[in-house]
CSV table of C-alpha atoms in Angstrom, one decimal:
chain,number,residue,atom,x,y,z
A,1,UNK,CA,-155.6,39.3,4.4
A,2,UNK,CA,-153.2,36.4,5.2
A,3,UNK,CA,-149.8,37.3,4.5
A,4,UNK,CA,-148.2,34.1,5.8
A,5,UNK,CA,-149.1,32.6,2.3
A,6,UNK,CA,-146.5,34.9,0.7
A,7,UNK,CA,-143.8,33.7,3.2
A,8,UNK,CA,-145.1,30.1,2.6
A,9,UNK,CA,-145.0,30.2,-1.3
A,10,UNK,CA,-142.2,32.7,-1.8
A,11,UNK,CA,-139.7,29.9,-3.1
A,12,UNK,CA,-142.1,29.0,-5.7
A,13,UNK,CA,-142.7,32.7,-6.7
A,14,UNK,CA,-139.2,32.9,-7.2
A,15,UNK,CA,-138.9,29.7,-9.4
A,16,UNK,CA,-141.4,31.7,-11.5
A,17,UNK,CA,-139.6,34.8,-11.3
A,18,UNK,CA,-136.5,32.9,-12.8
A,19,UNK,CA,-138.7,31.5,-15.7
A,20,UNK,CA,-139.9,35.1,-16.4
A,21,UNK,CA,-136.3,36.5,-16.6
A,22,UNK,CA,-135.2,33.8,-19.0
A,23,UNK,CA,-138.1,34.6,-21.1
A,24,UNK,CA,-137.6,38.3,-21.0
A,25,UNK,CA,-133.7,37.9,-21.4
A,26,UNK,CA,-133.8,35.6,-24.5
A,27,UNK,CA,-136.8,37.4,-26.5
A,28,UNK,CA,-135.5,40.8,-25.9
A,29,UNK,CA,-131.6,39.8,-27.0
A,30,UNK,CA,-133.1,37.8,-30.0
A,31,UNK,CA,-135.6,40.6,-31.0
A,32,UNK,CA,-132.8,43.2,-30.8
A,33,UNK,CA,-130.7,41.2,-33.2
A,34,UNK,CA,-133.5,40.9,-35.7
A,35,UNK,CA,-134.8,44.5,-35.4
A,36,UNK,CA,-131.7,46.1,-36.8
A,37,UNK,CA,-131.8,44.4,-40.1
A,38,UNK,CA,-135.5,44.9,-40.3
A,39,UNK,CA,-135.2,48.6,-39.4
A,40,UNK,CA,-132.5,49.1,-42.0
A,41,UNK,CA,-134.5,47.3,-44.7
A,42,UNK,CA,-137.6,49.4,-43.7
A,43,UNK,CA,-135.8,52.7,-44.2
A,44,UNK,CA,-134.9,51.8,-47.8
A,45,UNK,CA,-136.5,53.6,-50.4
A,46,UNK,CA,-136.6,50.8,-52.8
A,47,UNK,CA,-140.3,49.5,-52.2
A,48,UNK,CA,-139.1,45.9,-53.0
A,49,UNK,CA,-136.9,45.9,-49.8
A,50,UNK,CA,-139.1,48.1,-47.6
A,51,UNK,CA,-142.2,46.1,-48.6
A,52,UNK,CA,-141.8,42.9,-46.2
A,53,UNK,CA,-140.4,44.7,-43.3
A,54,UNK,CA,-143.3,47.0,-43.5
A,55,UNK,CA,-145.9,44.3,-43.6
A,56,UNK,CA,-144.1,42.5,-40.7
A,57,UNK,CA,-144.2,45.3,-38.6
A,58,UNK,CA,-147.7,46.3,-39.5
A,59,UNK,CA,-148.7,42.7,-38.4
A,60,UNK,CA,-147.1,42.3,-35.4
A,61,UNK,CA,-147.9,45.6,-33.9
A,62,UNK,CA,-151.5,45.5,-35.2
A,63,UNK,CA,-152.3,42.3,-33.5
A,64,UNK,CA,-152.8,41.3,-29.8
A,65,UNK,CA,-149.7,39.5,-28.3
A,66,UNK,CA,-152.1,36.9,-26.8
A,67,UNK,CA,-153.4,36.2,-30.3
A,68,UNK,CA,-149.8,35.7,-31.4
A,69,UNK,CA,-149.0,33.2,-28.6
A,70,UNK,CA,-151.9,31.1,-29.4
A,71,UNK,CA,-151.3,31.1,-32.9
A,72,UNK,CA,-147.8,29.8,-32.3
A,73,UNK,CA,-148.8,27.5,-29.8
A,74,UNK,CA,-152.5,25.9,-30.3
A,75,UNK,CA,-152.5,27.2,-34.3
A,76,UNK,CA,-149.4,25.6,-35.5
A,77,UNK,CA,-150.0,22.5,-33.5
A,78,UNK,CA,-153.2,21.6,-35.5
A,79,UNK,CA,-151.5,20.9,-38.7
A,80,UNK,CA,-150.0,17.1,-39.2
A,81,UNK,CA,-147.3,18.7,-41.2
A,82,UNK,CA,-146.0,20.6,-38.5
A,83,UNK,CA,-146.2,18.0,-35.9
A,84,UNK,CA,-144.2,15.5,-38.4
A,85,UNK,CA,-141.6,18.4,-39.2
A,86,UNK,CA,-138.2,18.9,-37.7
A,87,UNK,CA,-139.6,21.9,-35.9
A,88,UNK,CA,-141.7,19.9,-33.8
A,89,UNK,CA,-139.3,19.2,-31.0
A,90,UNK,CA,-139.1,22.8,-30.6
A,91,UNK,CA,-142.7,23.9,-31.3
A,92,UNK,CA,-144.0,21.3,-28.9
A,93,UNK,CA,-142.1,23.1,-26.0
A,94,UNK,CA,-144.4,26.0,-24.7
A,95,UNK,CA,-141.4,27.6,-23.6
A,96,UNK,CA,-139.9,28.0,-27.3
A,97,UNK,CA,-143.3,28.7,-28.4
A,98,UNK,CA,-143.3,31.8,-26.1
A,99,UNK,CA,-139.9,32.7,-27.1
A,100,UNK,CA,-140.7,32.8,-30.8
A,101,UNK,CA,-143.9,34.9,-30.3
A,102,UNK,CA,-142.3,37.3,-27.9
A,103,UNK,CA,-139.4,37.9,-30.5
A,104,UNK,CA,-141.4,38.1,-33.4
A,105,UNK,CA,-143.4,40.8,-31.4
A,106,UNK,CA,-140.7,42.8,-29.6
A,107,UNK,CA,-138.4,42.7,-32.9
A,108,UNK,CA,-141.1,44.3,-35.0
A,109,UNK,CA,-141.7,47.3,-32.1
A,110,UNK,CA,-137.8,47.5,-31.7
A,111,UNK,CA,-137.5,47.8,-35.5
A,112,UNK,CA,-139.8,50.7,-35.4
A,113,UNK,CA,-137.9,52.2,-32.5
A,114,UNK,CA,-134.7,51.8,-34.4
A,115,UNK,CA,-136.0,53.2,-37.4
A,116,UNK,CA,-137.4,56.4,-35.7
A,117,UNK,CA,-134.0,56.9,-34.0
A,118,UNK,CA,-132.1,56.6,-37.5
A,119,UNK,CA,-134.5,59.1,-39.1
A,120,UNK,CA,-134.2,61.3,-36.3
A,121,UNK,CA,-130.6,62.4,-36.9
A,122,UNK,CA,-130.4,65.8,-38.1
A,123,UNK,CA,-130.0,65.8,-42.0
A,124,UNK,CA,-126.9,68.2,-41.4
A,125,UNK,CA,-124.9,65.2,-39.9
A,126,UNK,CA,-126.1,62.9,-42.8
A,127,UNK,CA,-124.8,65.6,-45.2
A,128,UNK,CA,-121.5,66.1,-43.5
A,129,UNK,CA,-121.0,62.4,-44.0
A,130,UNK,CA,-121.3,62.4,-47.4
A,131,UNK,CA,-119.3,65.8,-47.8
A,132,UNK,CA,-116.4,64.1,-46.5
A,133,UNK,CA,-116.7,61.0,-48.8
A,134,UNK,CA,-117.7,58.4,-46.6
A,135,UNK,CA,-119.6,55.4,-48.0
A,136,UNK,CA,-122.9,54.2,-46.9
A,137,UNK,CA,-121.8,51.5,-45.0
A,138,UNK,CA,-118.9,53.8,-43.3
A,139,UNK,CA,-121.6,56.4,-42.5
A,140,UNK,CA,-123.8,53.8,-40.9
A,141,UNK,CA,-121.0,52.3,-38.9
A,142,UNK,CA,-119.3,55.5,-37.8
A,143,UNK,CA,-122.1,58.0,-37.5
A,144,UNK,CA,-125.7,56.8,-37.8
A,145,UNK,CA,-126.0,53.7,-35.7
A,146,UNK,CA,-123.7,55.0,-32.8
A,147,UNK,CA,-125.9,58.3,-32.7
A,148,UNK,CA,-129.3,56.3,-33.2
A,149,UNK,CA,-128.0,53.9,-30.1
A,150,UNK,CA,-128.1,57.2,-28.0
A,151,UNK,CA,-131.4,58.3,-29.2
A,152,UNK,CA,-133.1,55.0,-29.0
A,153,UNK,CA,-132.1,54.2,-25.3
A,154,UNK,CA,-135.3,55.8,-23.5
A,155,UNK,CA,-137.9,54.3,-25.7
A,156,UNK,CA,-136.0,50.9,-26.1
A,157,UNK,CA,-136.3,50.7,-22.3
A,158,UNK,CA,-139.8,51.3,-22.3
A,159,UNK,CA,-140.0,48.4,-24.7
A,160,UNK,CA,-138.2,46.0,-22.4
A,161,UNK,CA,-140.5,46.9,-19.6
A,162,UNK,CA,-143.5,46.4,-21.9
A,163,UNK,CA,-142.0,43.0,-22.7
A,164,UNK,CA,-141.6,42.1,-19.0
A,165,UNK,CA,-145.4,42.8,-18.7
A,166,UNK,CA,-146.4,41.0,-21.9
A,167,UNK,CA,-144.4,38.0,-20.6
A,168,UNK,CA,-147.4,37.4,-18.0
A,169,UNK,CA,-149.2,35.9,-21.1
A,170,UNK,CA,-146.8,33.1,-21.2
A,171,UNK,CA,-149.0,31.7,-18.2
A,172,UNK,CA,-151.7,31.1,-20.6
A,173,UNK,CA,-149.8,28.4,-22.5
A,174,UNK,CA,-149.0,26.3,-19.4
A,175,UNK,CA,-145.8,28.2,-18.5
A,176,UNK,CA,-145.0,28.4,-14.8
A,177,UNK,CA,-143.8,31.8,-15.0
A,178,UNK,CA,-144.4,34.4,-12.3
A,179,UNK,CA,-148.0,34.9,-13.2
A,180,UNK,CA,-148.6,31.0,-13.8
A,181,UNK,CA,-147.0,30.3,-10.8
A,182,UNK,CA,-149.1,33.0,-8.9
A,183,UNK,CA,-152.3,31.3,-10.6
A,184,UNK,CA,-151.4,27.9,-9.8
A,185,UNK,CA,-150.8,28.9,-5.9
A,186,UNK,CA,-154.0,30.6,-5.9
A,187,UNK,CA,-155.9,27.7,-7.0
A,188,UNK,CA,-155.0,26.0,-4.0
A,189,UNK,CA,-154.9,28.7,-1.5
A,190,UNK,CA,-157.5,30.9,-2.8
A,191,UNK,CA,-155.8,34.0,-1.7
A,192,UNK,CA,-155.7,36.1,-4.9
A,193,UNK,CA,-155.1,39.3,-3.4
A,194,UNK,CA,-152.0,38.1,-1.3
A,195,UNK,CA,-150.3,36.3,-3.9
A,196,UNK,CA,-151.1,38.7,-6.9
A,197,UNK,CA,-149.9,41.8,-4.6
A,198,UNK,CA,-146.6,39.9,-4.0
A,199,UNK,CA,-146.1,38.8,-7.7
A,200,UNK,CA,-147.1,42.6,-8.6
A,201,UNK,CA,-144.2,43.7,-6.3
A,202,UNK,CA,-141.7,41.4,-7.7
A,203,UNK,CA,-142.5,42.7,-11.3
A,204,UNK,CA,-142.1,46.2,-10.0
A,205,UNK,CA,-138.6,45.3,-8.5
A,206,UNK,CA,-137.7,43.9,-11.8
A,207,UNK,CA,-138.9,47.1,-13.8
A,208,UNK,CA,-136.9,49.0,-11.2
A,209,UNK,CA,-133.8,47.2,-12.2
A,210,UNK,CA,-134.3,47.6,-15.8
A,211,UNK,CA,-135.1,51.6,-15.4
A,212,UNK,CA,-131.9,52.1,-13.2
A,213,UNK,CA,-129.7,50.1,-15.7
A,214,UNK,CA,-130.9,52.2,-18.8
A,215,UNK,CA,-130.6,55.3,-16.8
A,216,UNK,CA,-126.6,54.4,-16.6
A,217,UNK,CA,-126.1,53.1,-20.0
A,218,UNK,CA,-128.2,56.5,-21.3
A,219,UNK,CA,-125.9,58.7,-19.2
A,220,UNK,CA,-122.8,57.1,-20.6
A,221,UNK,CA,-124.1,57.0,-23.9
A,222,UNK,CA,-125.1,60.6,-23.9
A,223,UNK,CA,-122.3,62.1,-22.0
A,224,UNK,CA,-121.2,63.9,-25.1
A,225,UNK,CA,-124.0,66.4,-24.6
A,226,UNK,CA,-122.5,67.3,-21.3
A,227,UNK,CA,-124.3,68.1,-18.1
A,228,UNK,CA,-127.6,69.8,-18.2
A,229,UNK,CA,-126.6,73.2,-19.7
A,230,UNK,CA,-130.0,74.8,-18.1
A,231,UNK,CA,-129.4,75.9,-14.6
A,232,UNK,CA,-132.2,76.6,-12.7
A,233,UNK,CA,-132.3,79.3,-10.1
A,234,UNK,CA,-132.2,78.1,-6.4
A,235,UNK,CA,-134.9,80.7,-5.2
A,236,UNK,CA,-137.7,79.6,-7.6
B,1,UNK,CA,-167.9,77.6,-15.3
B,2,UNK,CA,-167.1,74.8,-17.8
B,3,UNK,CA,-165.2,73.0,-15.1
B,4,UNK,CA,-168.1,73.3,-12.6
B,5,UNK,CA,-170.8,71.9,-15.3
B,6,UNK,CA,-168.1,69.1,-15.9
B,7,UNK,CA,-168.0,68.2,-12.2
B,8,UNK,CA,-171.4,68.3,-11.9
B,9,UNK,CA,-172.1,66.1,-14.7
B,10,UNK,CA,-169.8,63.3,-14.0
B,11,UNK,CA,-171.1,63.4,-10.3
B,12,UNK,CA,-174.4,62.6,-11.7
B,13,UNK,CA,-173.0,59.9,-14.0
B,14,UNK,CA,-171.1,58.5,-11.1
B,15,UNK,CA,-174.5,58.6,-8.9
B,16,UNK,CA,-176.5,56.8,-11.4
B,17,UNK,CA,-173.8,54.1,-12.0
B,18,UNK,CA,-173.7,53.6,-8.1
B,19,UNK,CA,-177.4,53.3,-7.7
B,20,UNK,CA,-177.8,50.8,-10.6
B,21,UNK,CA,-175.0,48.8,-9.1
B,22,UNK,CA,-176.7,48.6,-5.8
B,23,UNK,CA,-180.1,48.0,-7.7
B,24,UNK,CA,-178.8,44.8,-9.1
B,25,UNK,CA,-177.1,43.5,-5.9
B,26,UNK,CA,-180.5,44.1,-4.2
B,27,UNK,CA,-183.1,41.9,-5.9
B,28,UNK,CA,-181.4,39.9,-8.6
B,29,UNK,CA,-179.9,36.7,-8.0
B,30,UNK,CA,-176.7,36.3,-9.9
B,31,UNK,CA,-175.5,32.9,-10.6
B,32,UNK,CA,-171.9,32.6,-12.3
B,33,UNK,CA,-170.9,29.4,-14.6
B,34,UNK,CA,-167.9,28.8,-16.5
B,35,UNK,CA,-169.2,28.3,-20.0
B,36,UNK,CA,-166.3,25.9,-21.1
B,37,UNK,CA,-167.5,22.6,-19.6
B,38,UNK,CA,-169.5,21.0,-22.0
B,39,UNK,CA,-172.3,19.5,-21.7
B,40,UNK,CA,-172.5,21.0,-18.2
B,41,UNK,CA,-172.1,24.5,-19.3
B,42,UNK,CA,-171.1,26.2,-22.5
B,43,UNK,CA,-171.9,28.9,-24.6
B,44,UNK,CA,-174.1,28.4,-27.4
B,45,UNK,CA,-174.2,29.9,-30.9
B,46,UNK,CA,-176.2,32.9,-29.5
B,47,UNK,CA,-173.8,33.4,-27.0
B,48,UNK,CA,-176.0,32.3,-24.2
B,49,UNK,CA,-174.6,30.1,-21.5
B,50,UNK,CA,-176.5,26.5,-21.6
B,51,UNK,CA,-176.0,23.1,-20.4
B,52,UNK,CA,-177.0,20.8,-17.3
B,53,UNK,CA,-175.5,23.6,-14.9
B,54,UNK,CA,-177.5,26.2,-16.6
B,55,UNK,CA,-180.8,24.4,-16.9
B,56,UNK,CA,-180.5,23.0,-13.2
B,57,UNK,CA,-179.7,26.9,-12.3
B,58,UNK,CA,-183.2,28.1,-14.0
B,59,UNK,CA,-185.0,24.9,-12.7
B,60,UNK,CA,-184.0,26.5,-9.1
B,61,UNK,CA,-184.8,29.9,-9.9
B,62,UNK,CA,-188.3,28.9,-11.0
B,63,UNK,CA,-188.9,27.1,-7.6
B,64,UNK,CA,-187.3,30.0,-5.6
B,65,UNK,CA,-189.4,32.7,-7.6
B,66,UNK,CA,-186.4,34.7,-7.8
B,67,UNK,CA,-185.4,37.1,-10.5
B,68,UNK,CA,-182.1,35.5,-11.6
B,69,UNK,CA,-179.3,36.1,-14.2
B,70,UNK,CA,-176.9,33.5,-15.3
B,71,UNK,CA,-173.3,35.2,-16.0
B,72,UNK,CA,-170.0,33.5,-17.2
B,73,UNK,CA,-166.8,33.9,-15.7
B,74,UNK,CA,-163.4,32.1,-16.4
B,75,UNK,CA,-162.9,29.2,-13.8
B,76,UNK,CA,-160.0,30.4,-11.7
B,77,UNK,CA,-161.8,33.6,-11.2
B,78,UNK,CA,-165.1,32.2,-10.0
B,79,UNK,CA,-164.3,31.7,-6.4
B,80,UNK,CA,-162.7,35.3,-6.1
B,81,UNK,CA,-165.4,36.7,-8.0
B,82,UNK,CA,-167.9,35.3,-5.5
B,83,UNK,CA,-165.8,36.7,-2.7
B,84,UNK,CA,-166.1,40.1,-4.1
B,85,UNK,CA,-169.9,40.0,-4.8
B,86,UNK,CA,-169.8,40.1,-8.5
B,87,UNK,CA,-172.1,37.3,-8.4
B,88,UNK,CA,-174.1,35.4,-5.5
B,89,UNK,CA,-173.6,31.7,-6.4
B,90,UNK,CA,-171.4,29.5,-8.6
B,91,UNK,CA,-173.3,26.6,-10.5
B,92,UNK,CA,-170.4,25.5,-12.5
B,93,UNK,CA,-169.8,21.8,-11.8
B,94,UNK,CA,-167.7,22.7,-8.9
B,95,UNK,CA,-166.7,19.6,-6.5
B,96,UNK,CA,-166.9,20.2,-2.7
B,97,UNK,CA,-163.2,20.4,-1.5
B,98,UNK,CA,-161.6,20.9,1.8
B,99,UNK,CA,-159.7,24.1,0.6
B,100,UNK,CA,-162.9,25.5,-0.9
B,101,UNK,CA,-164.8,24.7,2.3
B,102,UNK,CA,-162.4,27.1,4.0
B,103,UNK,CA,-163.7,30.0,1.9
B,104,UNK,CA,-167.2,29.4,0.4
B,105,UNK,CA,-170.3,27.5,1.7
B,106,UNK,CA,-171.7,24.6,-0.5
B,107,UNK,CA,-175.4,23.6,-1.1
B,108,UNK,CA,-176.2,19.9,-1.0
B,109,UNK,CA,-174.9,18.1,-4.1
B,110,UNK,CA,-176.7,18.3,-7.3
B,111,UNK,CA,-174.6,15.6,-9.4
B,112,UNK,CA,-171.7,13.3,-8.4
B,113,UNK,CA,-168.4,13.2,-10.5
B,114,UNK,CA,-165.5,11.3,-10.6
B,115,UNK,CA,-162.1,11.4,-12.1
B,116,UNK,CA,-160.7,9.3,-15.1
B,117,UNK,CA,-157.7,9.3,-17.1
B,118,UNK,CA,-157.8,10.0,-20.9
B,119,UNK,CA,-155.3,8.7,-23.5
B,120,UNK,CA,-154.4,7.4,-27.1
B,121,UNK,CA,-156.7,4.5,-28.2
B,122,UNK,CA,-154.7,1.0,-27.8
B,123,UNK,CA,-151.8,2.0,-25.6
B,124,UNK,CA,-151.5,0.0,-22.5
B,125,UNK,CA,-152.2,1.8,-19.2
B,126,UNK,CA,-151.1,1.4,-15.9
B,127,UNK,CA,-151.0,4.0,-13.3
B,128,UNK,CA,-147.6,3.0,-12.2
B,129,UNK,CA,-146.3,3.7,-15.7
B,130,UNK,CA,-147.3,7.2,-15.5
B,131,UNK,CA,-143.7,8.3,-14.3
B,132,UNK,CA,-142.0,10.5,-16.7
B,133,UNK,CA,-145.2,11.1,-18.8
B,134,UNK,CA,-146.6,14.6,-19.7
B,135,UNK,CA,-150.0,14.9,-17.6
B,136,UNK,CA,-152.3,17.8,-18.2
B,137,UNK,CA,-155.5,19.1,-16.5
B,138,UNK,CA,-157.4,22.3,-16.1
B,139,UNK,CA,-155.8,24.3,-13.5
B,140,UNK,CA,-157.8,24.8,-10.2
B,141,UNK,CA,-159.7,21.6,-10.7
B,142,UNK,CA,-160.0,18.6,-8.7
B,143,UNK,CA,-158.0,16.8,-11.3
B,144,UNK,CA,-155.3,19.4,-11.0
B,145,UNK,CA,-155.0,19.2,-7.3
B,146,UNK,CA,-154.7,15.3,-7.4
B,147,UNK,CA,-152.0,15.6,-10.0
B,148,UNK,CA,-150.2,18.1,-7.7
B,149,UNK,CA,-150.7,15.8,-4.7
B,150,UNK,CA,-149.7,12.4,-6.1
B,151,UNK,CA,-147.7,13.0,-9.2
B,152,UNK,CA,-145.7,16.4,-8.8
B,153,UNK,CA,-142.5,14.6,-8.4
B,154,UNK,CA,-143.0,11.7,-10.7
B,155,UNK,CA,-144.7,13.4,-14.1
B,156,UNK,CA,-144.6,16.6,-15.7
B,157,UNK,CA,-147.5,18.3,-15.1
B,158,UNK,CA,-149.3,20.9,-17.4
B,159,UNK,CA,-151.9,23.0,-16.3
B,160,UNK,CA,-154.5,25.0,-18.5
B,161,UNK,CA,-157.0,27.8,-18.2
B,162,UNK,CA,-159.8,25.8,-19.7
B,163,UNK,CA,-160.8,22.2,-20.4
B,164,UNK,CA,-160.7,23.0,-24.3
B,165,UNK,CA,-157.1,23.8,-24.4
B,166,UNK,CA,-156.5,20.6,-22.5
B,167,UNK,CA,-158.0,18.8,-25.4
B,168,UNK,CA,-156.1,20.9,-28.0
B,169,UNK,CA,-152.8,19.8,-26.5
B,170,UNK,CA,-153.8,16.1,-26.2
B,171,UNK,CA,-154.8,15.9,-29.9
B,172,UNK,CA,-151.7,18.0,-30.9
B,173,UNK,CA,-149.5,15.2,-28.8
B,174,UNK,CA,-148.2,17.6,-26.4
B,175,UNK,CA,-149.9,15.4,-23.5
B,176,UNK,CA,-149.4,11.4,-22.9
B,177,UNK,CA,-152.4,11.7,-20.9
B,178,UNK,CA,-155.1,13.8,-19.3
B,179,UNK,CA,-157.0,13.6,-16.1
B,180,UNK,CA,-160.1,15.1,-15.9
B,181,UNK,CA,-163.8,14.6,-15.0
B,182,UNK,CA,-165.4,11.7,-16.3
B,183,UNK,CA,-168.8,13.0,-17.3
B,184,UNK,CA,-167.7,16.0,-19.6
B,185,UNK,CA,-165.0,13.6,-21.4
B,186,UNK,CA,-167.6,11.4,-21.9
B,187,UNK,CA,-169.2,13.7,-23.9
B,188,UNK,CA,-166.1,14.9,-25.7
B,189,UNK,CA,-165.3,11.5,-26.8
B,190,UNK,CA,-168.9,10.9,-28.0
B,191,UNK,CA,-169.1,14.4,-30.1
B,192,UNK,CA,-165.7,16.0,-30.8
B,193,UNK,CA,-164.8,13.6,-33.6
B,194,UNK,CA,-161.8,12.3,-31.4
B,195,UNK,CA,-163.6,9.3,-30.1
B,196,UNK,CA,-161.8,7.0,-32.7
B,197,UNK,CA,-158.3,8.3,-31.6
B,198,UNK,CA,-158.8,8.7,-27.8
B,199,UNK,CA,-160.2,6.4,-24.9
B,200,UNK,CA,-160.9,6.4,-21.3
B,201,UNK,CA,-157.8,4.5,-19.4
B,202,UNK,CA,-158.4,2.7,-16.2
B,203,UNK,CA,-161.3,3.0,-13.9
B,204,UNK,CA,-162.9,6.3,-12.6
B,205,UNK,CA,-161.9,7.1,-9.2
B,206,UNK,CA,-162.8,9.7,-6.6
B,207,UNK,CA,-166.6,8.8,-7.4
B,208,UNK,CA,-167.7,10.4,-4.0
B,209,UNK,CA,-166.7,13.7,-5.6
B,210,UNK,CA,-169.8,15.7,-5.0
B,211,UNK,CA,-170.6,18.5,-7.0
B,212,UNK,CA,-172.5,21.4,-5.7
B,213,UNK,CA,-173.4,25.0,-5.7
B,214,UNK,CA,-171.0,27.5,-4.1
B,215,UNK,CA,-172.3,30.5,-2.1
B,216,UNK,CA,-170.5,33.2,0.0
B,217,UNK,CA,-170.0,32.0,3.8
B,218,UNK,CA,-172.9,32.4,5.8
B,219,UNK,CA,-175.3,33.4,3.0
B,220,UNK,CA,-178.8,32.3,3.5
B,221,UNK,CA,-179.2,31.9,-0.2
B,222,UNK,CA,-177.8,28.3,0.7
B,223,UNK,CA,-181.1,27.5,2.3
B,224,UNK,CA,-183.2,28.8,-0.2
B,225,UNK,CA,-181.3,26.5,-2.9
B,226,UNK,CA,-181.1,23.3,-0.8
B,227,UNK,CA,-185.1,23.7,-0.4
B,228,UNK,CA,-185.6,24.3,-4.3
B,229,UNK,CA,-182.8,21.5,-5.0
B,230,UNK,CA,-185.2,19.0,-2.9
B,231,UNK,CA,-188.4,20.2,-4.7
B,232,UNK,CA,-187.0,19.6,-8.4
B,233,UNK,CA,-185.6,16.3,-7.3
B,234,UNK,CA,-188.8,15.2,-5.8
B,235,UNK,CA,-191.2,16.5,-8.6
B,236,UNK,CA,-189.2,15.1,-11.6
B,237,UNK,CA,-187.8,18.3,-13.1
B,238,UNK,CA,-184.2,17.1,-12.4
B,239,UNK,CA,-184.7,13.7,-13.9
B,240,UNK,CA,-185.9,15.3,-17.0
B,241,UNK,CA,-182.8,17.5,-17.4
B,242,UNK,CA,-180.6,14.5,-16.4
B,243,UNK,CA,-182.1,12.4,-19.4
B,244,UNK,CA,-181.6,15.4,-22.0
B,245,UNK,CA,-177.8,15.0,-21.3
B,246,UNK,CA,-177.2,11.6,-20.2
B,247,UNK,CA,-178.7,8.2,-20.9
B,248,UNK,CA,-177.9,7.2,-17.1
B,249,UNK,CA,-178.5,9.0,-13.6
B,250,UNK,CA,-175.6,11.2,-12.6
B,251,UNK,CA,-177.2,12.3,-9.2
């Protein structure tokens, strides 16, 4: 074990970390924005509205993220039509291909999490809304979505951490994210254990920050539930 | 009682697994290749590794009278895998470099390579014009290292997991030029159907690039392989394999 390589290449690992953070941030934000309408359409009792979101979620949850990245990056570029379209300036960039694949993937998972949260709200609360005469829009805006937001947090935090780890696959399409950078360094130094240990530690730190943020938001969002009502006896 | 049985059962399984692993390590020579570097090593339609490297490997095994197995491993995991004894030698068109010599030993060369640029047919090419261009290569190869050393600040460099993906992105137009080993690219131009659109640019360089078999540092397997290599060069076996893939000598 030679830990001096970690010190020597730490600045480059940090460059990779920055790329990883950009990838995760952009795809999580975009994915979150797309997820809400997808989830609402998915809940609809009208099969014409819920059919497409169902197929979308089914596809993106049922296929590996790596396959999705390869389809966007290597798949689309095989077609002359795509290469000559106005989309090519975006699709030729590996960074944006990764953002597209990650966003599609995470929005499918997040939509499912939202749907679960909305449907987990007790029927009594929905009925109460109807009894006081709220319209559907009012009901969602005032009661259901804020309630769902509180329920969704633990599962959503989990999804962001899964996305963080999934982002390592960006290295397969030439992006120098944290994993890509680590592999490029190893190609020169042949010290896989040292460099991957360092990269793993950096991922761990990012996860810890995400977990800490979610813990705070959860605490604030669910503060109406009050402090833990079950008090354990001291002498157990 | 049930728990005891379970513990006993898993202990037996574990024991069996351990003995079988050590059994392999004891008498089989495991040679690793990449399987994505046609015509030197590739996977045929039956899923078996084939190519020049693999033919040489079997010829050497026959001379050594050893029980051999050829396994495949992604390129950038080859040297790490050798170090942790997942296999005993790498025969995957690997060049002898200073960096690699720090971690593994090499046999004598079994052929010599050389790097050459590849680009769109008809476009003028000058090595000085590569400034600002997008250049692709396979990660952890001599070509990638040459680019990092000479073009890191001048051009945009993109590194791929295997050579097939480099070609895919060249055809897709994401890369202006590719730097790779001359011989496999010679084969690609001939067989992939892209020979009418792409061509070699400039002359081959780093021709003194020696390709050899890598073994763990201090492993006696090196001497055995060298002896077998001399034998197949002397008795014409090597020349037969060479002629199967290239119309000229690549030694």
